[in-house]
Amino acid sequence: MTMILLVEDEESLVSYLEPELGFENYHVLTALDGESGWNIFQKNISQIDLVILDWMLPKLDGLEVLRRIRRQTNLPVIMLTARDYVGDKVAGLDSGADDYITKPFEIEELLARIRVVLRHKKNSQSVPVRYQLEDLTLDTKSRQVTRGKTVIQLTQREYELLLTLLKNINSTMTRDELLDKVWGIDFEGQTNIVDVYIRYLRHKIDKDINNSLIQTVRGVGYILRDDHYEDNQG
């Protein structure tokens, strides 16, 4: 059974979500503050499949809990927030959140987002493969990404985006194609989320390095191009 850790200080919301998630056959662990949530996470890290984490929490805020989780694992994290400012959403994504949902929300939307992140987690655990482009490598068994000798820490979503690009080296991927493959058909956000995450990836894998591996195809999308590949299409 899939295990979800729900960290939320609104007891009424916890009382509503816990049975709803249980009805969908999820086993739910709950915590009403960040400190308790972090402690429960540490004790059950090997069993937890997904964390649903409120932003504003007593004792330890959600952003700090998220940062601590990211130091240990790429486990999927969905942020719950009453904040609807772009800057706050970016801060959450920058800190490693895989998705966010703004309160108030319909349970169907939350369930759809849960299905998407869990599906990507499952897909990433298929037959181990090692992808390489120049000095960039991605090992699906260890889930480790390196550029040269530097190990690069990626969020679940960043990892999935890079993996998709590496699976399609020398092929231009449109924003819609990347959105479908990485975020899934259930995603109801805007397509510019692809550009946001491409920017995150470039900052991590191309930081302090002259040649940028991720190239923009203007008006179309993005490509990882092998320098030895000859484009004879025109």
Coordinates of N, CA and C in Angstrom, one line a residue:
M1 N 0.8 -1.2 0.0 CA 0.0 0.0 0.0 C 0.9 1.2 0.0
T2 N 0.5 2.2 -0.8 CA 1.2 3.5 -0.9 C 1.1 4.3 0.4
M3 N 2.2 4.7 0.9 CA 2.2 5.5 2.2 C 2.5 7.0 1.9
I4 N 1.6 7.8 2.5 CA 1.7 9.2 2.4 C 1.8 9.9 3.7
L5 N 2.8 10.8 3.9 CA 2.9 11.6 5.1 C 2.3 12.9 4.8
L6 N 1.3 13.2 5.6 CA 0.5 14.5 5.5 C 0.9 15.4 6.7
V7 N 1.5 16.5 6.5 CA 1.9 17.4 7.5 C 1.1 18.7 7.3
E8 N 0.2 18.9 8.2 CA -0.8 20.0 8.1 C -1.3 20.4 9.5
D9 N -1.3 21.7 9.8 CA -1.7 22.1 11.1 C -3.2 22.4 11.3
E10 N -3.9 22.4 10.2 CA -5.4 22.6 10.3 C -6.0 21.3 10.6
E11 N -6.5 21.1 11.8 CA -7.0 19.8 12.2 C -8.3 19.4 11.3
S12 N -9.1 20.4 11.0 CA -10.3 20.1 10.2 C -9.9 19.6 8.8
L13 N -8.8 20.2 8.2 CA -8.4 19.7 6.9 C -7.8 18.3 7.0
V14 N -7.1 18.0 8.1 CA -6.5 16.7 8.3 C -7.6 15.7 8.4
S15 N -8.7 16.1 9.2 CA -9.8 15.2 9.4 C -10.6 14.9 8.1
Y16 N -10.5 15.8 7.2 CA -11.2 15.6 5.9 C -10.3 14.8 5.0
L17 N -9.0 15.2 4.9 CA -8.1 14.5 3.9 C -7.8 13.1 4.3
E18 N -7.6 12.8 5.5 CA -7.2 11.5 5.9 C -8.1 10.4 5.5
P19 N -9.4 10.5 5.7 CA -10.3 9.4 5.2 C -10.5 9.4 3.7
E20 N -10.4 10.6 3.1 CA -10.5 10.7 1.6 C -9.3 10.0 1.0
L21 N -8.1 10.2 1.5 CA -7.0 9.5 1.0 C -7.0 8.0 1.3
G22 N -7.5 7.7 2.5 CA -7.7 6.3 2.8 C -8.7 5.5 1.9
F23 N -9.7 6.2 1.5 CA -10.7 5.7 0.6 C -10.1 5.3 -0.8
E24 N -9.0 6.1 -1.1 CA -8.3 5.8 -2.4 C -7.2 4.8 -2.2
N25 N -7.2 4.1 -1.0 CA -6.3 3.0 -0.7 C -4.8 3.5 -0.4
Y26 N -4.7 4.8 0.1 CA -3.4 5.3 0.6 C -3.4 5.1 2.1
H27 N -2.2 4.7 2.6 CA -2.0 4.6 4.0 C -1.4 6.0 4.4
V28 N -2.1 6.7 5.4 CA -1.7 8.0 5.7 C -1.1 8.2 7.1
L29 N 0.0 8.8 7.2 CA 0.6 9.2 8.5 C 0.4 10.7 8.6
T30 N 0.0 11.2 9.8 CA -0.3 12.6 9.9 C 0.6 13.3 11.0
A31 N 0.8 14.6 10.8 CA 1.5 15.4 11.8 C 0.9 16.8 11.8
L32 N 0.8 17.4 12.9 CA 0.1 18.7 13.0 C 1.1 19.9 13.1
D33 N 2.4 19.6 13.1 CA 3.4 20.6 13.1 C 4.7 20.1 12.4
G34 N 5.6 21.1 12.0 CA 6.7 20.7 11.2 C 7.7 19.8 12.0
E35 N 7.9 20.0 13.2 CA 8.8 19.2 14.0 C 8.4 17.8 14.1
S36 N 7.1 17.6 14.4 CA 6.6 16.2 14.4 C 6.6 15.6 13.1
G37 N 6.3 16.4 12.0 CA 6.4 15.8 10.7 C 7.8 15.3 10.3
W38 N 8.8 16.1 10.7 CA 10.2 15.8 10.4 C 10.6 14.5 11.1
N39 N 10.1 14.4 12.4 CA 10.5 13.2 13.2 C 9.8 12.0 12.6
I40 N 8.5 12.1 12.2 CA 7.8 10.9 11.6 C 8.5 10.5 10.3
F41 N 8.9 11.5 9.5 CA 9.6 11.3 8.3 C 10.8 10.5 8.5
Q42 N 11.7 10.9 9.4 CA 12.9 10.2 9.7 C 12.7 8.8 10.1
K43 N 11.7 8.5 10.9 CA 11.4 7.2 11.4 C 10.9 6.2 10.3
N44 N 10.2 6.8 9.3 CA 9.5 6.0 8.3 C 10.0 6.3 6.9
I45 N 11.2 6.8 6.7 CA 11.7 7.3 5.4 C 11.7 6.2 4.4
S46 N 12.0 4.9 4.8 CA 12.1 3.8 3.8 C 10.7 3.4 3.4
Q47 N 9.6 3.7 4.1 CA 8.3 3.3 3.7 C 7.5 4.4 3.1
I48 N 7.8 5.6 3.3 CA 7.0 6.7 2.8 C 7.2 6.9 1.3
D49 N 6.1 7.0 0.5 CA 6.2 7.2 -0.9 C 6.0 8.6 -1.4
L50 N 5.4 9.4 -0.6 CA 5.0 10.8 -0.9 C 4.8 11.6 0.3
V51 N 5.2 12.9 0.3 CA 4.9 13.8 1.4 C 4.0 15.0 0.9
I52 N 2.9 15.2 1.6 CA 2.1 16.4 1.4 C 2.3 17.3 2.5
L53 N 2.9 18.5 2.2 CA 3.5 19.4 3.2 C 2.9 20.8 3.2
D54 N 2.3 21.2 4.3 CA 1.8 22.6 4.4 C 3.0 23.6 4.5
W55 N 2.8 24.7 4.0 CA 3.8 25.8 4.0 C 4.0 26.4 5.4
M56 N 2.9 26.9 5.9 CA 2.9 27.5 7.2 C 2.6 26.6 8.3
L57 N 3.6 26.2 9.1 CA 3.5 25.2 10.1 C 4.1 25.7 11.4
P58 N 3.6 25.4 12.6 CA 4.2 25.7 13.8 C 5.5 24.9 14.1
K59 N 6.3 25.4 14.9 CA 7.6 24.8 15.4 C 8.7 24.7 14.3
L60 N 8.3 24.3 13.1 CA 9.2 24.2 12.0 C 8.4 24.4 10.7
D61 N 8.7 25.5 10.0 CA 7.9 25.8 8.8 C 8.1 24.8 7.7
G62 N 7.2 24.7 6.8 CA 7.2 23.7 5.7 C 8.4 23.8 4.8
L63 N 8.9 25.0 4.6 CA 10.0 25.2 3.7 C 11.3 24.6 4.3
E64 N 11.4 24.7 5.6 CA 12.6 24.1 6.3 C 12.5 22.6 6.3
V65 N 11.3 22.1 6.5 CA 11.1 20.6 6.5 C 11.4 20.1 5.1
L66 N 11.0 20.8 4.1 CA 11.3 20.4 2.7 C 12.8 20.4 2.4
R67 N 13.5 21.4 2.9 CA 15.0 21.5 2.7 C 15.6 20.3 3.4
R68 N 15.2 19.9 4.6 CA 15.8 18.8 5.3 C 15.5 17.5 4.5
I69 N 14.3 17.4 4.0 CA 14.0 16.2 3.2 C 14.9 16.0 2.0
R70 N 15.1 17.2 1.3 CA 15.9 17.1 0.1 C 17.4 16.8 0.4
R71 N 17.8 17.0 1.6 CA 19.2 16.7 1.9 C 19.4 15.2 2.0
Q72 N 18.3 14.4 2.1 CA 18.3 13.0 2.3 C 17.8 12.2 1.1
T73 N 16.8 12.8 0.4 CA 16.1 12.0 -0.6 C 15.4 12.8 -1.6
N74 N 15.2 12.2 -2.8 CA 14.4 12.9 -3.9 C 12.9 12.5 -3.8
L75 N 12.4 12.0 -2.7 CA 11.1 11.6 -2.5 C 10.1 12.7 -3.0
P76 N 9.0 12.4 -3.7 CA 8.1 13.4 -4.1 C 7.5 14.2 -3.0
V77 N 7.4 15.5 -3.2 CA 6.8 16.4 -2.2 C 5.8 17.3 -2.8
I78 N 4.6 17.4 -2.4 CA 3.6 18.3 -2.8 C 3.3 19.3 -1.7
M79 N 3.5 20.6 -2.0 CA 3.3 21.7 -1.0 C 1.8 22.1 -1.0
L80 N 1.3 22.3 0.2 CA 0.0 22.9 0.3 C 0.2 24.4 0.8
T81 N -0.4 25.3 0.2 CA -0.2 26.7 0.6 C -1.4 27.6 0.4
A82 N -1.6 28.5 1.3 CA -2.6 29.5 1.2 C -2.1 30.7 0.4
R83 N -0.8 30.7 0.1 CA -0.2 31.8 -0.6 C -0.3 31.6 -2.1
D84 N -0.7 32.7 -2.8 CA -0.9 32.6 -4.2 C 0.0 33.5 -5.0
Y85 N 1.1 33.9 -4.3 CA 2.1 34.8 -4.9 C 3.1 33.9 -5.7
V86 N 3.5 34.4 -6.9 CA 4.4 33.7 -7.8 C 5.7 33.5 -7.1
G87 N 6.2 34.5 -6.4 CA 7.5 34.4 -5.7 C 7.5 33.3 -4.7
D88 N 6.4 33.1 -3.9 CA 6.3 32.0 -2.9 C 6.4 30.7 -3.6
K89 N 5.6 30.6 -4.7 CA 5.6 29.3 -5.4 C 7.0 28.9 -6.0
V90 N 7.7 30.0 -6.5 CA 9.0 29.7 -7.0 C 10.0 29.3 -5.9
A91 N 9.8 30.0 -4.7 CA 10.6 29.6 -3.5 C 10.5 28.1 -3.2
G92 N 9.2 27.7 -3.2 CA 8.9 26.3 -2.9 C 9.5 25.3 -3.9
L93 N 9.4 25.7 -5.2 CA 10.0 24.8 -6.3 C 11.5 24.9 -6.2
D94 N 12.1 26.0 -5.9 CA 13.5 26.1 -5.8 C 14.1 25.3 -4.7
S95 N 13.3 25.2 -3.6 CA 13.7 24.4 -2.5 C 13.5 22.9 -2.6
G96 N 12.9 22.5 -3.7 CA 12.8 21.1 -4.0 C 11.4 20.5 -4.1
A97 N 10.3 21.3 -4.0 CA 9.0 20.8 -4.1 C 8.8 20.3 -5.6
D98 N 8.0 19.2 -5.7 CA 7.7 18.6 -7.0 C 6.4 19.3 -7.6
D99 N 5.6 19.7 -6.7 CA 4.3 20.3 -7.1 C 3.8 21.1 -5.9
Y100 N 2.8 21.9 -6.2 CA 2.1 22.7 -5.2 C 0.7 22.8 -5.5
I101 N -0.1 23.0 -4.5 CA -1.5 23.3 -4.7 C -2.0 24.3 -3.7
T102 N -2.8 25.3 -4.2 CA -3.2 26.4 -3.4 C -4.5 26.2 -2.8
K103 N -4.6 26.5 -1.5 CA -5.9 26.4 -0.7 C -6.8 27.5 -1.1
P104 N -8.1 27.3 -1.1 CA -8.8 26.1 -1.0 C -8.7 25.3 -2.3
F105 N -8.8 24.0 -2.2 CA -8.7 23.1 -3.4 C -9.8 22.0 -3.3
E106 N -10.1 21.5 -4.5 CA -11.0 20.3 -4.5 C -10.2 19.0 -4.4
I107 N -10.7 18.1 -3.7 CA -10.0 16.8 -3.4 C -9.6 16.1 -4.7
E108 N -10.4 16.3 -5.8 CA -10.1 15.7 -7.1 C -8.8 16.2 -7.6
E109 N -8.5 17.5 -7.4 CA -7.3 18.1 -7.9 C -6.1 17.5 -7.2
L110 N -6.2 17.4 -5.9 CA -5.1 16.9 -5.1 C -4.9 15.4 -5.5
L111 N -5.9 14.6 -5.7 CA -5.7 13.2 -6.0 C -5.1 13.1 -7.4
A112 N -5.4 14.0 -8.3 CA -4.8 14.0 -9.7 C -3.3 14.3 -9.6
R113 N -3.0 15.3 -8.8 CA -1.5 15.6 -8.6 C -0.8 14.5 -7.9
I114 N -1.4 13.8 -7.0 CA -0.8 12.7 -6.3 C -0.5 11.6 -7.3
R115 N -1.5 11.3 -8.2 CA -1.3 10.2 -9.2 C -0.1 10.6 -10.1
V116 N 0.0 11.8 -10.5 CA 1.0 12.2 -11.4 C 2.4 12.0 -10.8
V117 N 2.6 12.5 -9.6 CA 4.0 12.4 -9.0 C 4.3 10.9 -8.7
L118 N 3.3 10.1 -8.3 CA 3.6 8.7 -8.0 C 3.9 7.9 -9.3
R119 N 3.2 8.3 -10.3 CA 3.4 7.6 -11.6 C 4.8 7.9 -12.1
H120 N 5.3 9.1 -11.9 CA 6.7 9.4 -12.4 C 7.7 8.7 -11.5
K121 N 7.4 8.6 -10.2 CA 8.3 7.9 -9.3 C 8.4 6.4 -9.7
K122 N 7.2 5.8 -10.1 CA 7.2 4.4 -10.5 C 8.0 4.2 -11.8
N123 N 7.7 5.1 -12.7 CA 8.4 5.0 -14.0 C 9.9 5.1 -13.9
S124 N 10.4 5.9 -12.9 CA 11.8 6.1 -12.8 C 12.5 4.9 -12.1
Q125 N 11.7 4.0 -11.6 CA 12.3 2.8 -11.0 C 12.2 1.5 -11.9
S126 N 12.2 1.8 -13.2 CA 12.2 0.7 -14.2 C 13.6 0.1 -14.3
V127 N 13.9 -0.6 -15.5 CA 15.2 -1.2 -15.7 C 16.3 -0.2 -15.6
P128 N 17.3 -0.4 -14.8 CA 18.4 0.6 -14.7 C 19.1 0.9 -16.0
V129 N 19.3 2.1 -16.3 CA 20.0 2.6 -17.5 C 21.0 3.7 -17.1
R130 N 22.1 3.8 -17.8 CA 23.0 4.9 -17.6 C 23.1 5.7 -18.8
Y131 N 22.7 7.0 -18.8 CA 22.7 7.9 -19.9 C 23.9 8.8 -19.8
Q132 N 24.4 9.1 -20.9 CA 25.6 10.1 -20.9 C 25.6 11.0 -22.1
L133 N 25.9 12.2 -21.9 CA 26.1 13.2 -23.0 C 27.3 14.0 -22.6
E134 N 28.4 13.9 -23.3 CA 29.7 14.5 -23.0 C 30.0 14.1 -21.5
D135 N 30.2 15.1 -20.6 CA 30.6 14.7 -19.3 C 29.4 14.7 -18.3
L136 N 28.2 14.7 -18.9 CA 27.0 14.7 -18.1 C 26.5 13.2 -18.0
T137 N 26.3 12.6 -16.8 CA 25.7 11.3 -16.7 C 24.5 11.2 -15.8
L138 N 23.6 10.3 -16.1 CA 22.5 10.1 -15.3 C 22.3 8.6 -15.1
D139 N 22.4 8.1 -13.9 CA 22.3 6.6 -13.6 C 20.9 6.4 -13.0
T140 N 20.0 5.7 -13.7 CA 18.7 5.5 -13.2 C 18.6 4.5 -12.0
K141 N 19.7 3.7 -11.8 CA 19.7 2.8 -10.7 C 20.0 3.5 -9.4
S142 N 21.0 4.3 -9.4 CA 21.4 5.1 -8.2 C 20.6 6.4 -8.1
R143 N 20.0 6.8 -9.3 CA 19.4 8.1 -9.4 C 20.4 9.2 -9.2
Q144 N 21.6 9.0 -9.6 CA 22.7 10.0 -9.4 C 23.0 10.7 -10.7
V145 N 23.1 12.0 -10.6 CA 23.4 12.8 -11.8 C 24.7 13.5 -11.5
T146 N 25.7 13.4 -12.5 CA 27.0 14.0 -12.3 C 27.3 14.8 -13.6
R147 N 28.1 15.9 -13.4 CA 28.7 16.6 -14.5 C 30.2 16.7 -14.2
G148 N 30.9 15.9 -15.0 CA 32.3 15.7 -14.7 C 32.4 14.9 -13.4
K149 N 33.1 15.5 -12.4 CA 33.2 14.8 -11.1 C 32.3 15.4 -10.0
T150 N 31.4 16.3 -10.5 CA 30.5 16.9 -9.5 C 29.1 16.2 -9.5
V151 N 28.7 15.8 -8.3 CA 27.4 15.2 -8.1 C 26.4 16.3 -8.0
I152 N 25.3 16.2 -8.8 CA 24.3 17.3 -8.9 C 23.0 16.8 -8.2
Q153 N 22.5 17.6 -7.3 CA 21.3 17.3 -6.6 C 20.1 17.8 -7.3
L154 N 19.1 17.0 -7.7 CA 18.0 17.4 -8.5 C 16.7 17.0 -7.7
T155 N 15.6 17.8 -7.9 CA 14.3 17.4 -7.4 C 13.8 16.3 -8.3
Q156 N 12.7 15.7 -7.8 CA 12.1 14.6 -8.6 C 11.7 15.1 -10.0
R157 N 11.1 16.3 -10.1 CA 10.7 16.9 -11.3 C 11.8 17.2 -12.2
E158 N 12.9 17.8 -11.7 CA 14.0 18.2 -12.4 C 14.7 16.9 -13.0
Y159 N 14.7 15.9 -12.2 CA 15.3 14.6 -12.6 C 14.5 14.0 -13.8
E160 N 13.2 14.0 -13.7 CA 12.3 13.5 -14.7 C 12.5 14.3 -16.0
L161 N 12.6 15.6 -15.9 CA 12.8 16.4 -17.1 C 14.1 16.1 -17.8
L162 N 15.2 16.1 -17.0 CA 16.5 15.7 -17.6 C 16.5 14.3 -18.2
L163 N 15.9 13.4 -17.5 CA 15.8 12.0 -18.0 C 15.1 12.0 -19.4
T164 N 14.0 12.7 -19.5 CA 13.3 12.8 -20.7 C 14.1 13.4 -21.9
L165 N 14.9 14.4 -21.6 CA 15.7 15.0 -22.6 C 16.8 14.1 -23.0
L166 N 17.4 13.3 -22.0 CA 18.5 12.4 -22.3 C 18.0 11.2 -23.1
K167 N 16.7 10.8 -22.9 CA 16.1 9.7 -23.7 C 15.9 10.2 -25.2
N168 N 16.0 11.5 -25.4 CA 15.7 12.0 -26.7 C 16.8 12.9 -27.2
I169 N 18.0 12.5 -27.0 CA 19.2 13.3 -27.4 C 19.1 13.5 -29.0
N170 N 19.4 14.7 -29.4 CA 19.4 15.2 -30.8 C 18.0 15.3 -31.4
S171 N 17.0 15.2 -30.5 CA 15.6 15.4 -31.0 C 15.0 16.6 -30.2
T172 N 14.4 17.5 -31.0 CA 13.8 18.6 -30.4 C 12.5 18.2 -29.7
M173 N 12.4 18.6 -28.4 CA 11.2 18.3 -27.7 C 10.4 19.6 -27.5
T174 N 9.1 19.6 -28.0 CA 8.3 20.7 -27.8 C 7.9 20.9 -26.3
R175 N 7.4 22.1 -26.0 CA 7.0 22.3 -24.6 C 5.8 21.4 -24.3
D176 N 4.9 21.2 -25.2 CA 3.7 20.3 -25.0 C 4.2 18.9 -24.8
E177 N 5.1 18.4 -25.5 CA 5.6 17.0 -25.4 C 6.3 16.9 -24.0
L178 N 7.1 17.8 -23.6 CA 7.7 17.8 -22.3 C 6.7 17.8 -21.2
L179 N 5.7 18.6 -21.4 CA 4.6 18.8 -20.4 C 3.9 17.4 -20.2
D180 N 3.6 16.8 -21.3 CA 2.9 15.5 -21.2 C 3.7 14.4 -20.6
K181 N 5.0 14.3 -20.9 CA 5.9 13.3 -20.5 C 6.3 13.5 -19.0
V182 N 6.5 14.7 -18.6 CA 7.1 15.0 -17.3 C 6.0 15.3 -16.3
W183 N 5.0 16.1 -16.7 CA 3.9 16.5 -15.7 C 2.7 15.6 -15.9
G184 N 2.5 15.0 -17.1 CA 1.4 14.1 -17.3 C 0.1 14.9 -17.8
I185 N -0.8 14.1 -18.4 CA -2.0 14.7 -19.0 C -2.9 15.3 -17.9
D186 N -2.7 14.9 -16.6 CA -3.6 15.4 -15.6 C -3.2 16.8 -15.2
F187 N -2.0 17.3 -15.6 CA -1.5 18.6 -15.2 C -2.4 19.7 -15.8
E188 N -2.8 20.6 -14.9 CA -3.7 21.7 -15.4 C -3.1 23.1 -15.3
G189 N -1.8 23.1 -15.1 CA -1.1 24.4 -15.0 C -0.8 25.0 -16.4
Q190 N 0.1 26.0 -16.4 CA 0.5 26.6 -17.7 C 1.7 26.0 -18.2
T191 N 1.9 26.1 -19.6 CA 3.0 25.5 -20.2 C 4.3 26.1 -19.9
N192 N 4.3 27.4 -19.4 CA 5.6 28.0 -19.0 C 6.3 27.4 -17.8
I193 N 5.6 26.4 -17.2 CA 6.3 25.7 -16.1 C 7.5 24.9 -16.7
V194 N 7.4 24.5 -18.0 CA 8.5 23.9 -18.6 C 9.7 24.8 -18.7
D195 N 9.5 26.0 -19.1 CA 10.6 27.0 -19.1 C 11.2 27.3 -17.8
V196 N 10.3 27.3 -16.8 CA 10.8 27.5 -15.4 C 11.8 26.4 -15.0
Y197 N 11.4 25.1 -15.3 CA 12.2 24.0 -14.8 C 13.5 23.8 -15.7
I198 N 13.4 24.2 -17.0 CA 14.6 24.2 -17.8 C 15.6 25.2 -17.2
R199 N 15.1 26.4 -16.8 CA 16.0 27.3 -16.1 C 16.6 26.7 -14.9
Y200 N 15.9 26.0 -14.1 CA 16.4 25.4 -12.9 C 17.5 24.4 -13.3
L201 N 17.2 23.6 -14.3 CA 18.2 22.5 -14.7 C 19.5 23.2 -15.2
R202 N 19.3 24.2 -16.0 CA 20.5 24.9 -16.6 C 21.4 25.4 -15.4
H203 N 20.7 26.0 -14.5 CA 21.5 26.6 -13.3 C 22.3 25.5 -12.6
K204 N 21.7 24.3 -12.6 CA 22.4 23.2 -11.8 C 23.5 22.5 -12.7
I205 N 23.1 22.1 -13.9 CA 24.0 21.3 -14.7 C 25.0 22.1 -15.5
D206 N 24.7 23.4 -15.8 CA 25.6 24.2 -16.6 C 26.3 25.3 -15.8
K207 N 26.1 25.3 -14.5 CA 26.6 26.3 -13.6 C 28.2 26.3 -13.7
D208 N 28.8 27.5 -13.9 CA 30.2 27.6 -14.0 C 30.9 26.8 -15.1
I209 N 30.1 26.4 -16.1 CA 30.6 25.6 -17.2 C 30.2 26.4 -18.5
N210 N 31.2 26.5 -19.4 CA 31.0 27.4 -20.6 C 30.0 26.9 -21.6
N211 N 30.0 25.6 -21.9 CA 29.1 25.1 -22.9 C 27.8 24.6 -22.2
S212 N 26.7 25.2 -22.7 CA 25.4 24.8 -22.1 C 24.9 23.6 -22.9
L213 N 24.5 22.5 -22.3 CA 24.1 21.3 -22.9 C 22.6 21.4 -23.4
I214 N 21.8 22.1 -22.6 CA 20.4 22.3 -23.0 C 20.3 23.5 -23.9
Q215 N 19.9 23.2 -25.1 CA 19.8 24.3 -26.1 C 18.3 24.6 -26.4
T216 N 18.0 25.9 -26.6 CA 16.7 26.3 -27.0 C 16.5 26.3 -28.5
V217 N 15.4 25.8 -28.9 CA 15.0 25.9 -30.3 C 13.8 26.9 -30.3
R218 N 14.1 28.1 -30.8 CA 13.2 29.2 -30.7 C 11.8 28.9 -31.3
G219 N 10.8 29.1 -30.5 CA 9.5 29.0 -31.0 C 9.0 27.5 -31.0
V220 N 9.9 26.6 -30.6 CA 9.5 25.2 -30.6 C 9.7 24.6 -29.2
G221 N 10.9 24.5 -28.7 CA 11.1 23.8 -27.4 C 12.6 23.7 -27.1
Y222 N 13.0 22.5 -26.7 CA 14.4 22.4 -26.2 C 15.0 21.1 -26.7
I223 N 16.4 21.0 -26.7 CA 17.1 19.8 -27.2 C 18.4 19.7 -26.4
L224 N 18.7 18.4 -26.2 CA 20.1 18.1 -25.8 C 20.8 17.5 -27.0
R225 N 21.8 18.3 -27.5 CA 22.4 17.9 -28.8 C 23.8 17.4 -28.5
D226 N 24.1 16.2 -29.1 CA 25.5 15.7 -29.1 C 26.3 16.5 -30.1
D227 N 27.5 17.0 -29.7 CA 28.3 17.8 -30.6 C 28.8 17.0 -31.9
H228 N 28.8 15.7 -31.8 CA 29.2 14.8 -32.9 C 28.1 14.5 -33.8
Y229 N 26.9 15.0 -33.5 CA 25.7 14.7 -34.3 C 25.6 15.7 -35.4
E230 N 25.4 15.2 -36.7 CA 25.3 16.0 -37.8 C 23.8 16.1 -38.2
D231 N 23.3 17.3 -38.2 CA 21.9 17.5 -38.6 C 21.9 17.7 -40.1
N232 N 21.3 16.7 -40.8 CA 21.3 16.8 -42.3 C 19.8 17.1 -42.8
Q233 N 19.1 17.7 -41.9 CA 17.7 17.9 -42.3 C 17.5 19.3 -43.0
G234 N 18.6 20.0 -43.3 CA 18.4 21.2 -43.9 C 19.7 22.0 -43.9

